[in-house]
CSV table of C-alpha atoms in Angstrom, one decimal:
chain,number,residue,atom,x,y,z
A,1,UNK,CA,24.2,43.7,-7.4
A,2,UNK,CA,27.3,41.7,-7.1
A,3,UNK,CA,27.3,38.2,-5.9
A,4,UNK,CA,29.4,39.1,-2.7
A,5,UNK,CA,26.6,41.4,-1.6
A,6,UNK,CA,23.8,39.0,-2.3
A,7,UNK,CA,25.5,36.5,0.0
A,8,UNK,CA,25.8,39.1,2.7
A,9,UNK,CA,22.1,39.9,2.6
A,10,UNK,CA,20.7,36.4,2.9
A,11,UNK,CA,19.2,35.8,6.3
A,12,UNK,CA,18.3,32.6,7.9
A,13,UNK,CA,14.6,33.2,7.3
A,14,UNK,CA,15.2,33.7,3.6
A,15,UNK,CA,17.4,30.6,3.5
A,16,UNK,CA,14.7,28.3,5.3
A,17,UNK,CA,11.8,29.7,3.0
A,18,UNK,CA,14.0,29.1,-0.1
A,19,UNK,CA,14.8,25.4,1.0
A,20,UNK,CA,11.3,24.6,1.7
A,21,UNK,CA,10.1,25.9,-1.7
A,22,UNK,CA,13.1,24.1,-3.7
A,23,UNK,CA,11.5,20.7,-4.2
A,24,UNK,CA,14.8,19.6,-5.9
A,25,UNK,CA,16.9,20.4,-3.0
A,26,UNK,CA,19.5,22.2,-5.1
A,27,UNK,CA,21.1,25.2,-3.4
A,28,UNK,CA,22.4,28.3,-5.4
A,29,UNK,CA,25.9,29.9,-4.5
A,30,UNK,CA,24.4,32.3,-1.9
A,31,UNK,CA,22.6,29.5,-0.2
A,32,UNK,CA,25.6,27.3,-0.1
A,33,UNK,CA,27.7,30.4,1.2
A,34,UNK,CA,25.0,30.9,3.8
A,35,UNK,CA,24.9,27.4,5.1
A,36,UNK,CA,28.5,26.9,5.4
A,37,UNK,CA,28.6,29.8,7.8
A,38,UNK,CA,25.5,29.1,9.7
A,39,UNK,CA,25.4,26.0,11.9
A,40,UNK,CA,21.6,26.5,12.7
A,41,UNK,CA,20.9,26.5,9.0
A,42,UNK,CA,23.1,23.4,8.4
A,43,UNK,CA,20.9,21.4,10.9
A,44,UNK,CA,17.8,22.9,9.1
A,45,UNK,CA,19.0,21.9,5.7
A,46,UNK,CA,19.9,18.5,7.1
A,47,UNK,CA,16.2,18.3,8.3
A,48,UNK,CA,14.8,19.4,5.0
A,49,UNK,CA,16.9,16.9,3.1
A,50,UNK,CA,15.7,14.2,5.3
A,51,UNK,CA,12.0,15.2,4.8
A,52,UNK,CA,12.4,15.2,1.0
A,53,UNK,CA,14.2,11.9,1.1
A,54,UNK,CA,11.4,10.3,3.2
A,55,UNK,CA,8.7,11.6,1.1
A,56,UNK,CA,10.5,10.5,-2.1
A,57,UNK,CA,10.9,7.1,-0.6
A,58,UNK,CA,7.4,6.6,0.3
A,59,UNK,CA,6.2,8.1,-3.0
A,60,UNK,CA,8.4,5.7,-5.1
A,61,UNK,CA,6.8,2.6,-3.2
A,62,UNK,CA,4.7,0.8,-5.7
A,63,UNK,CA,1.6,-1.3,-4.7
A,64,UNK,CA,1.7,-5.0,-4.5
A,65,UNK,CA,1.3,-6.5,-8.1
A,66,UNK,CA,-1.7,-8.3,-6.8
A,67,UNK,CA,-3.6,-5.4,-5.7
A,68,UNK,CA,-5.5,-5.0,-8.9
A,69,UNK,CA,-6.6,-8.7,-8.6
A,70,UNK,CA,-7.3,-8.2,-4.8
A,71,UNK,CA,-9.5,-5.2,-5.8
A,72,UNK,CA,-11.4,-6.8,-8.6
A,73,UNK,CA,-12.0,-9.9,-6.2
A,74,UNK,CA,-13.6,-7.6,-3.6
A,75,UNK,CA,-15.9,-6.1,-6.0
A,76,UNK,CA,-19.6,-7.1,-5.8
A,77,UNK,CA,-19.8,-7.5,-9.6
A,78,UNK,CA,-22.9,-9.6,-9.8
A,79,UNK,CA,-24.9,-7.1,-7.9
A,80,UNK,CA,-24.6,-4.5,-10.5
A,81,UNK,CA,-27.1,-6.0,-13.0
A,82,UNK,CA,-30.4,-4.2,-12.8
A,83,UNK,CA,-32.4,-7.4,-12.9
A,84,UNK,CA,-30.4,-8.9,-10.0
A,85,UNK,CA,-31.2,-6.0,-8.0
A,86,UNK,CA,-35.0,-6.1,-8.7
A,87,UNK,CA,-34.8,-9.9,-7.5
A,88,UNK,CA,-32.7,-9.1,-4.5
A,89,UNK,CA,-35.2,-6.5,-3.5
A,90,UNK,CA,-38.3,-9.1,-3.7
A,91,UNK,CA,-36.2,-11.7,-1.9
A,92,UNK,CA,-37.8,-11.4,1.4
A,93,UNK,CA,-41.3,-11.2,-0.1
A,94,UNK,CA,-40.6,-14.4,-2.0
A,95,UNK,CA,-39.2,-16.2,1.1
A,96,UNK,CA,-42.3,-15.2,2.9
A,97,UNK,CA,-44.8,-16.3,0.2
A,98,UNK,CA,-42.9,-19.7,-0.1
A,99,UNK,CA,-43.2,-20.2,3.7
A,100,UNK,CA,-46.7,-19.5,3.6
A,101,UNK,CA,-47.5,-21.7,0.7
A,102,UNK,CA,-45.7,-24.7,2.4
A,103,UNK,CA,-47.6,-24.2,5.6
A,104,UNK,CA,-50.8,-24.2,3.4
A,105,UNK,CA,-49.8,-27.3,1.6
A,106,UNK,CA,-49.0,-28.8,4.9
A,107,UNK,CA,-52.5,-28.1,6.5
A,108,UNK,CA,-54.2,-29.2,3.3
A,109,UNK,CA,-52.5,-32.5,3.4
A,110,UNK,CA,-52.9,-32.9,7.1
A,111,UNK,CA,-56.8,-32.5,6.4
A,112,UNK,CA,-56.9,-35.5,4.0
A,113,UNK,CA,-56.3,-37.9,7.0
A,114,UNK,CA,-59.6,-38.5,8.8
A,115,UNK,CA,-58.8,-37.9,12.6
A,116,UNK,CA,-61.5,-40.5,13.8
A,117,UNK,CA,-60.1,-43.3,12.0
A,118,UNK,CA,-56.7,-42.8,13.6
A,119,UNK,CA,-57.8,-42.9,17.1
A,120,UNK,CA,-60.7,-45.4,16.8
A,121,UNK,CA,-60.7,-48.1,19.4
A,122,UNK,CA,-62.7,-50.5,17.3
A,123,UNK,CA,-59.9,-51.3,14.9
A,124,UNK,CA,-59.3,-55.1,14.2
A,125,UNK,CA,-56.1,-55.0,16.3
A,126,UNK,CA,-58.2,-53.8,19.2
A,127,UNK,CA,-60.9,-56.4,18.7
A,128,UNK,CA,-58.1,-59.0,18.6
A,129,UNK,CA,-56.7,-58.2,21.9
A,130,UNK,CA,-60.3,-58.0,23.5
A,131,UNK,CA,-60.4,-61.7,24.3
A,132,UNK,CA,-62.4,-61.4,27.4
A,133,UNK,CA,-65.6,-62.8,25.6
A,134,UNK,CA,-63.6,-65.9,24.5
A,135,UNK,CA,-62.1,-66.9,27.8
A,136,UNK,CA,-63.9,-65.7,30.9
A,137,UNK,CA,-62.4,-65.3,34.2
A,138,UNK,CA,-65.1,-67.5,35.7
A,139,UNK,CA,-63.9,-70.4,33.6
A,140,UNK,CA,-60.3,-70.1,35.0
A,141,UNK,CA,-61.3,-69.8,38.6
A,142,UNK,CA,-63.6,-72.8,38.4
A,143,UNK,CA,-60.5,-74.9,37.4
B,1,UNK,CA,-10.4,6.1,-33.2
B,2,UNK,CA,-6.9,6.4,-31.5
B,3,UNK,CA,-7.9,3.2,-29.3
B,4,UNK,CA,-9.0,1.2,-32.4
B,5,UNK,CA,-5.8,2.2,-34.1
B,6,UNK,CA,-3.7,1.1,-31.2
B,7,UNK,CA,-5.9,-2.1,-31.0
B,8,UNK,CA,-4.9,-2.9,-34.5
B,9,UNK,CA,-1.2,-2.1,-33.9
B,10,UNK,CA,-0.9,-4.1,-30.7
B,11,UNK,CA,-3.0,-7.1,-32.2
B,12,UNK,CA,-0.5,-7.2,-35.0
B,13,UNK,CA,2.2,-7.3,-32.5
B,14,UNK,CA,0.3,-10.0,-30.6
B,15,UNK,CA,0.6,-8.2,-27.2
B,16,UNK,CA,-2.6,-8.1,-25.4
B,17,UNK,CA,-1.2,-6.7,-22.2
B,18,UNK,CA,-0.1,-3.6,-24.0
B,19,UNK,CA,-3.3,-3.3,-25.7
B,20,UNK,CA,-5.3,-3.2,-22.4
B,21,UNK,CA,-2.7,-0.6,-20.8
B,22,UNK,CA,-3.0,1.7,-23.8
B,23,UNK,CA,-6.8,1.4,-23.7
B,24,UNK,CA,-6.6,2.3,-20.0
B,25,UNK,CA,-4.6,5.3,-20.6
B,26,UNK,CA,-6.6,6.7,-23.6
B,27,UNK,CA,-10.2,5.8,-22.8
B,28,UNK,CA,-12.3,8.6,-21.5
B,29,UNK,CA,-13.3,7.8,-17.9
B,30,UNK,CA,-16.9,9.0,-18.5
B,31,UNK,CA,-17.2,6.4,-21.4
B,32,UNK,CA,-15.9,3.8,-19.2
B,33,UNK,CA,-18.4,4.8,-16.4
B,34,UNK,CA,-21.3,4.8,-18.7
B,35,UNK,CA,-20.4,1.3,-20.0
B,36,UNK,CA,-20.0,0.1,-16.3
B,37,UNK,CA,-23.5,1.7,-15.7
B,38,UNK,CA,-25.1,0.0,-18.7
B,39,UNK,CA,-24.1,-3.3,-17.6
B,40,UNK,CA,-20.4,-4.0,-18.2
B,41,UNK,CA,-19.1,-4.1,-14.6
B,42,UNK,CA,-15.7,-5.8,-15.8
B,43,UNK,CA,-14.7,-2.4,-17.5
B,44,UNK,CA,-14.1,-1.1,-14.0
B,45,UNK,CA,-11.0,-3.0,-14.2
B,46,UNK,CA,-9.6,-0.2,-16.6
B,47,UNK,CA,-10.2,2.4,-14.0
B,48,UNK,CA,-8.7,0.4,-11.1
B,49,UNK,CA,-5.5,0.0,-13.5
B,50,UNK,CA,-5.4,3.5,-14.3
B,51,UNK,CA,-5.8,5.1,-10.8
B,52,UNK,CA,-4.6,2.4,-8.1
B,53,UNK,CA,-1.1,3.6,-8.0
B,54,UNK,CA,-2.0,7.3,-7.6
B,55,UNK,CA,-4.5,6.4,-4.9
B,56,UNK,CA,-2.0,4.1,-3.0
B,57,UNK,CA,0.6,7.0,-3.2
B,58,UNK,CA,-1.7,9.4,-1.7
B,59,UNK,CA,-2.7,6.9,0.9
B,60,UNK,CA,1.0,6.2,1.7
B,61,UNK,CA,1.3,9.9,2.3
B,62,UNK,CA,-1.4,10.0,5.0
B,63,UNK,CA,-1.0,6.6,6.6
B,64,UNK,CA,2.9,5.9,6.0
B,65,UNK,CA,2.2,2.1,6.1
B,66,UNK,CA,2.1,0.1,2.9
B,67,UNK,CA,-0.3,-2.6,4.5
B,68,UNK,CA,-2.8,0.2,5.5
B,69,UNK,CA,-2.4,2.0,2.3
B,70,UNK,CA,-3.2,-1.0,0.2
B,71,UNK,CA,-6.2,-2.0,2.3
B,72,UNK,CA,-7.5,1.6,2.0
B,73,UNK,CA,-6.9,1.6,-1.7
B,74,UNK,CA,-9.0,-1.5,-2.0
B,75,UNK,CA,-11.7,-0.1,0.1
B,76,UNK,CA,-11.7,2.9,-1.9
B,77,UNK,CA,-12.2,1.1,-5.2
B,78,UNK,CA,-15.0,-1.0,-3.8
B,79,UNK,CA,-16.8,2.0,-2.4
B,80,UNK,CA,-16.5,4.0,-5.6
B,81,UNK,CA,-17.9,0.9,-7.5
B,82,UNK,CA,-20.8,0.6,-5.4
B,83,UNK,CA,-21.5,4.4,-5.6
B,84,UNK,CA,-20.6,4.6,-9.4
B,85,UNK,CA,-24.3,4.8,-10.4
B,86,UNK,CA,-24.6,8.1,-8.4
B,87,UNK,CA,-21.6,9.6,-10.1
B,88,UNK,CA,-22.8,12.6,-12.0
B,89,UNK,CA,-19.9,13.7,-13.8
B,90,UNK,CA,-19.7,17.2,-12.4
B,91,UNK,CA,-16.0,16.6,-11.5
B,92,UNK,CA,-13.8,14.2,-12.9
B,93,UNK,CA,-13.4,10.7,-11.8
B,94,UNK,CA,-10.1,11.2,-10.4
B,95,UNK,CA,-11.2,14.1,-8.3
B,96,UNK,CA,-14.1,12.2,-7.0
B,97,UNK,CA,-12.1,9.0,-6.2
B,98,UNK,CA,-9.2,11.2,-4.5
B,99,UNK,CA,-12.1,12.6,-2.3
B,100,UNK,CA,-13.1,9.1,-1.3
B,101,UNK,CA,-9.5,7.9,-0.7
B,102,UNK,CA,-8.7,11.0,1.6
B,103,UNK,CA,-12.0,10.4,3.6
B,104,UNK,CA,-11.2,6.6,3.9
B,105,UNK,CA,-7.7,7.3,4.9
B,106,UNK,CA,-8.8,10.0,7.6
B,107,UNK,CA,-11.4,7.5,9.0
B,108,UNK,CA,-8.7,5.0,9.4
B,109,UNK,CA,-6.4,7.4,11.0
B,110,UNK,CA,-9.1,8.5,13.5
B,111,UNK,CA,-9.9,5.0,14.3
B,112,UNK,CA,-6.2,4.3,14.9
B,113,UNK,CA,-6.0,7.3,17.0
B,114,UNK,CA,-9.0,6.1,19.1
B,115,UNK,CA,-7.3,2.6,19.4
B,116,UNK,CA,-4.0,4.1,20.6
B,117,UNK,CA,-5.8,6.1,23.1
B,118,UNK,CA,-7.6,3.3,24.7
B,119,UNK,CA,-4.4,1.3,24.6
B,120,UNK,CA,-2.7,4.1,26.4
B,121,UNK,CA,-5.6,4.3,28.8
B,122,UNK,CA,-5.5,0.4,29.2
B,123,UNK,CA,-1.6,0.7,29.9
B,124,UNK,CA,-2.2,3.3,32.5
B,125,UNK,CA,-4.8,1.3,34.3
B,126,UNK,CA,-2.5,-1.7,34.0
B,127,UNK,CA,-4.5,-3.9,31.6
B,128,UNK,CA,-2.4,-3.8,28.6
B,129,UNK,CA,1.2,-3.0,27.8
B,130,UNK,CA,1.8,0.2,25.6
B,131,UNK,CA,3.1,-0.9,22.3
B,132,UNK,CA,5.4,0.9,19.8
B,133,UNK,CA,3.9,0.8,16.2
B,134,UNK,CA,5.9,-1.8,14.3
B,135,UNK,CA,6.0,-2.5,10.6
B,136,UNK,CA,7.5,-5.5,9.0
B,137,UNK,CA,8.3,-3.3,6.1
B,138,UNK,CA,11.0,-1.5,8.2
B,139,UNK,CA,12.8,-4.8,8.3
B,140,UNK,CA,12.6,-5.6,4.6
B,141,UNK,CA,14.7,-2.4,3.8
B,142,UNK,CA,18.1,-3.0,2.2
B,143,UNK,CA,20.3,-1.7,4.9
B,144,UNK,CA,21.9,-4.7,6.4
B,145,UNK,CA,23.6,-2.7,8.9
B,146,UNK,CA,21.4,-2.6,12.1
B,147,UNK,CA,22.6,0.9,13.2
B,148,UNK,CA,22.0,2.4,9.7
B,149,UNK,CA,18.4,0.8,9.8
B,150,UNK,CA,17.8,2.2,13.1
B,151,UNK,CA,18.8,5.7,12.1
B,152,UNK,CA,16.9,5.5,9.1
B,153,UNK,CA,13.9,4.2,10.9
B,154,UNK,CA,14.2,7.2,13.4
B,155,UNK,CA,14.6,9.6,10.6
B,156,UNK,CA,11.4,8.2,9.0
B,157,UNK,CA,9.4,8.3,12.2
B,158,UNK,CA,10.4,11.9,12.7
B,159,UNK,CA,9.4,13.0,9.4
B,160,UNK,CA,6.1,11.1,9.5
B,161,UNK,CA,5.5,12.9,12.8
B,162,UNK,CA,6.2,16.4,11.3
B,163,UNK,CA,3.6,15.7,8.6
B,164,UNK,CA,1.2,14.0,10.8
B,165,UNK,CA,1.3,17.0,13.5
B,166,UNK,CA,0.1,19.4,10.7
B,167,UNK,CA,-3.6,20.4,11.1
B,168,UNK,CA,-6.0,18.2,9.2
B,169,UNK,CA,-6.6,20.6,6.1
B,170,UNK,CA,-3.0,21.4,5.8
B,171,UNK,CA,-2.0,17.9,5.8
B,172,UNK,CA,-4.5,16.9,3.3
B,173,UNK,CA,-3.3,19.7,1.0
B,174,UNK,CA,0.3,19.0,1.5
B,175,UNK,CA,-0.2,15.2,0.9
B,176,UNK,CA,-2.2,15.5,-2.1
B,177,UNK,CA,0.4,18.2,-3.5
B,178,UNK,CA,3.5,16.2,-2.6
B,179,UNK,CA,2.5,12.7,-2.8
B,180,UNK,CA,-0.2,12.8,-5.3
B,181,UNK,CA,1.5,15.3,-7.5
B,182,UNK,CA,-1.6,17.0,-8.0
B,183,UNK,CA,-1.7,20.7,-9.0
B,184,UNK,CA,-3.2,23.4,-6.9
B,185,UNK,CA,-6.4,23.4,-8.8
B,186,UNK,CA,-6.8,19.6,-8.7
B,187,UNK,CA,-6.3,19.9,-5.0
B,188,UNK,CA,-9.0,22.7,-4.7
B,189,UNK,CA,-11.3,20.5,-6.6
B,190,UNK,CA,-10.7,17.5,-4.4
B,191,UNK,CA,-11.0,19.4,-1.2
B,192,UNK,CA,-14.0,21.5,-2.4
B,193,UNK,CA,-12.1,24.8,-1.9
B,194,UNK,CA,-10.8,27.8,-4.0
B,195,UNK,CA,-7.4,27.8,-5.4
B,196,UNK,CA,-6.6,30.7,-3.3
B,197,UNK,CA,-7.5,28.7,-0.2
B,198,UNK,CA,-5.3,25.7,-1.2
B,199,UNK,CA,-2.4,28.0,-1.8
B,200,UNK,CA,-2.8,29.5,1.8
B,201,UNK,CA,-3.2,26.0,3.3
B,202,UNK,CA,0.0,24.9,1.6
B,203,UNK,CA,1.9,28.1,2.6
B,204,UNK,CA,0.9,27.5,6.2
B,205,UNK,CA,1.7,23.9,6.0
B,206,UNK,CA,5.2,24.7,4.7
B,207,UNK,CA,5.6,27.3,7.6
B,208,UNK,CA,4.6,24.9,10.2
B,209,UNK,CA,7.0,22.3,8.8
B,210,UNK,CA,9.8,24.8,8.7
B,211,UNK,CA,9.1,25.8,12.5
B,212,UNK,CA,8.9,22.2,13.4
B,213,UNK,CA,12.3,21.4,11.6
B,214,UNK,CA,13.9,24.6,13.1
B,215,UNK,CA,12.8,23.6,16.8
B,216,UNK,CA,13.7,19.8,16.4
B,217,UNK,CA,16.9,21.0,14.8
B,218,UNK,CA,17.9,23.0,18.0
B,219,UNK,CA,17.0,20.1,20.2
B,220,UNK,CA,19.1,17.6,18.5
């Protein structure tokens, strides 16, 4: 088949399909001939070239050079040790046990102080202020 | 053996950085993972170095924003690290991490869609102004001419819209294939489909893009 005949049979549908399949955006002779004579396919070719261009631009973007550091900093590295995991599982139990122990120690310590001694009215201070027997009211009123 | 040989060569050259990069390229992923699981979490750095660019590129294809793509890449690696103990090795590490990346990116897209919908709803009710998505990256491009910058911005938005309007599975297949440069087989493994199904998805995606470009071309 001659080239001239090939050019003649290329339809818009074939052109469009070939354009999308063609990742390098290279047109062969018959495609060039078709696009030169078809305004609709010219607009289409423009659209496809824009599509590939934007994809290429987005693909060529490289991540920030600090991304690796950022990722490594965000990793919970310490939690990966099995011993650590075991401890972290027991943590609430340990906290509760410590709390109970502290309450127990508090109660035990409190029980060493006899309640009667603290609130007894017959302490030496109270006796000292109870001076009614030394200086009676009758004595004052007589004067 | 090859790694050890390279270590010797690079030590002689006194270039530690090259040594790490070579190791990253040559070491088997399953070996690195087994080391991580046996209490050497710092080895994960090699996997991050090896796959961060590929994951970032795929995220760019789905999200089109550098900041979002970087955030999702970080999230992907953190999630993969947390779940690395459950990695059985049935599929390759790359397939596994691509799957996490696609899921994470889709989660963010859905969240953004919800936010956009709420914002639109707010603007209808009168609580908030509807805003256009704005990226600082667009301003840092090299074009100094505001007109060409605007045209390019418009083109980029249009292309992104063409890709984003594809049905979800077609979009994932297209992105993994075009942005991630994955083969049909790898795309199939990542999406949990057969190669035939992926081929069909890619064909339909191209067909939809073709239709969209033709329609938009007529309207221009």
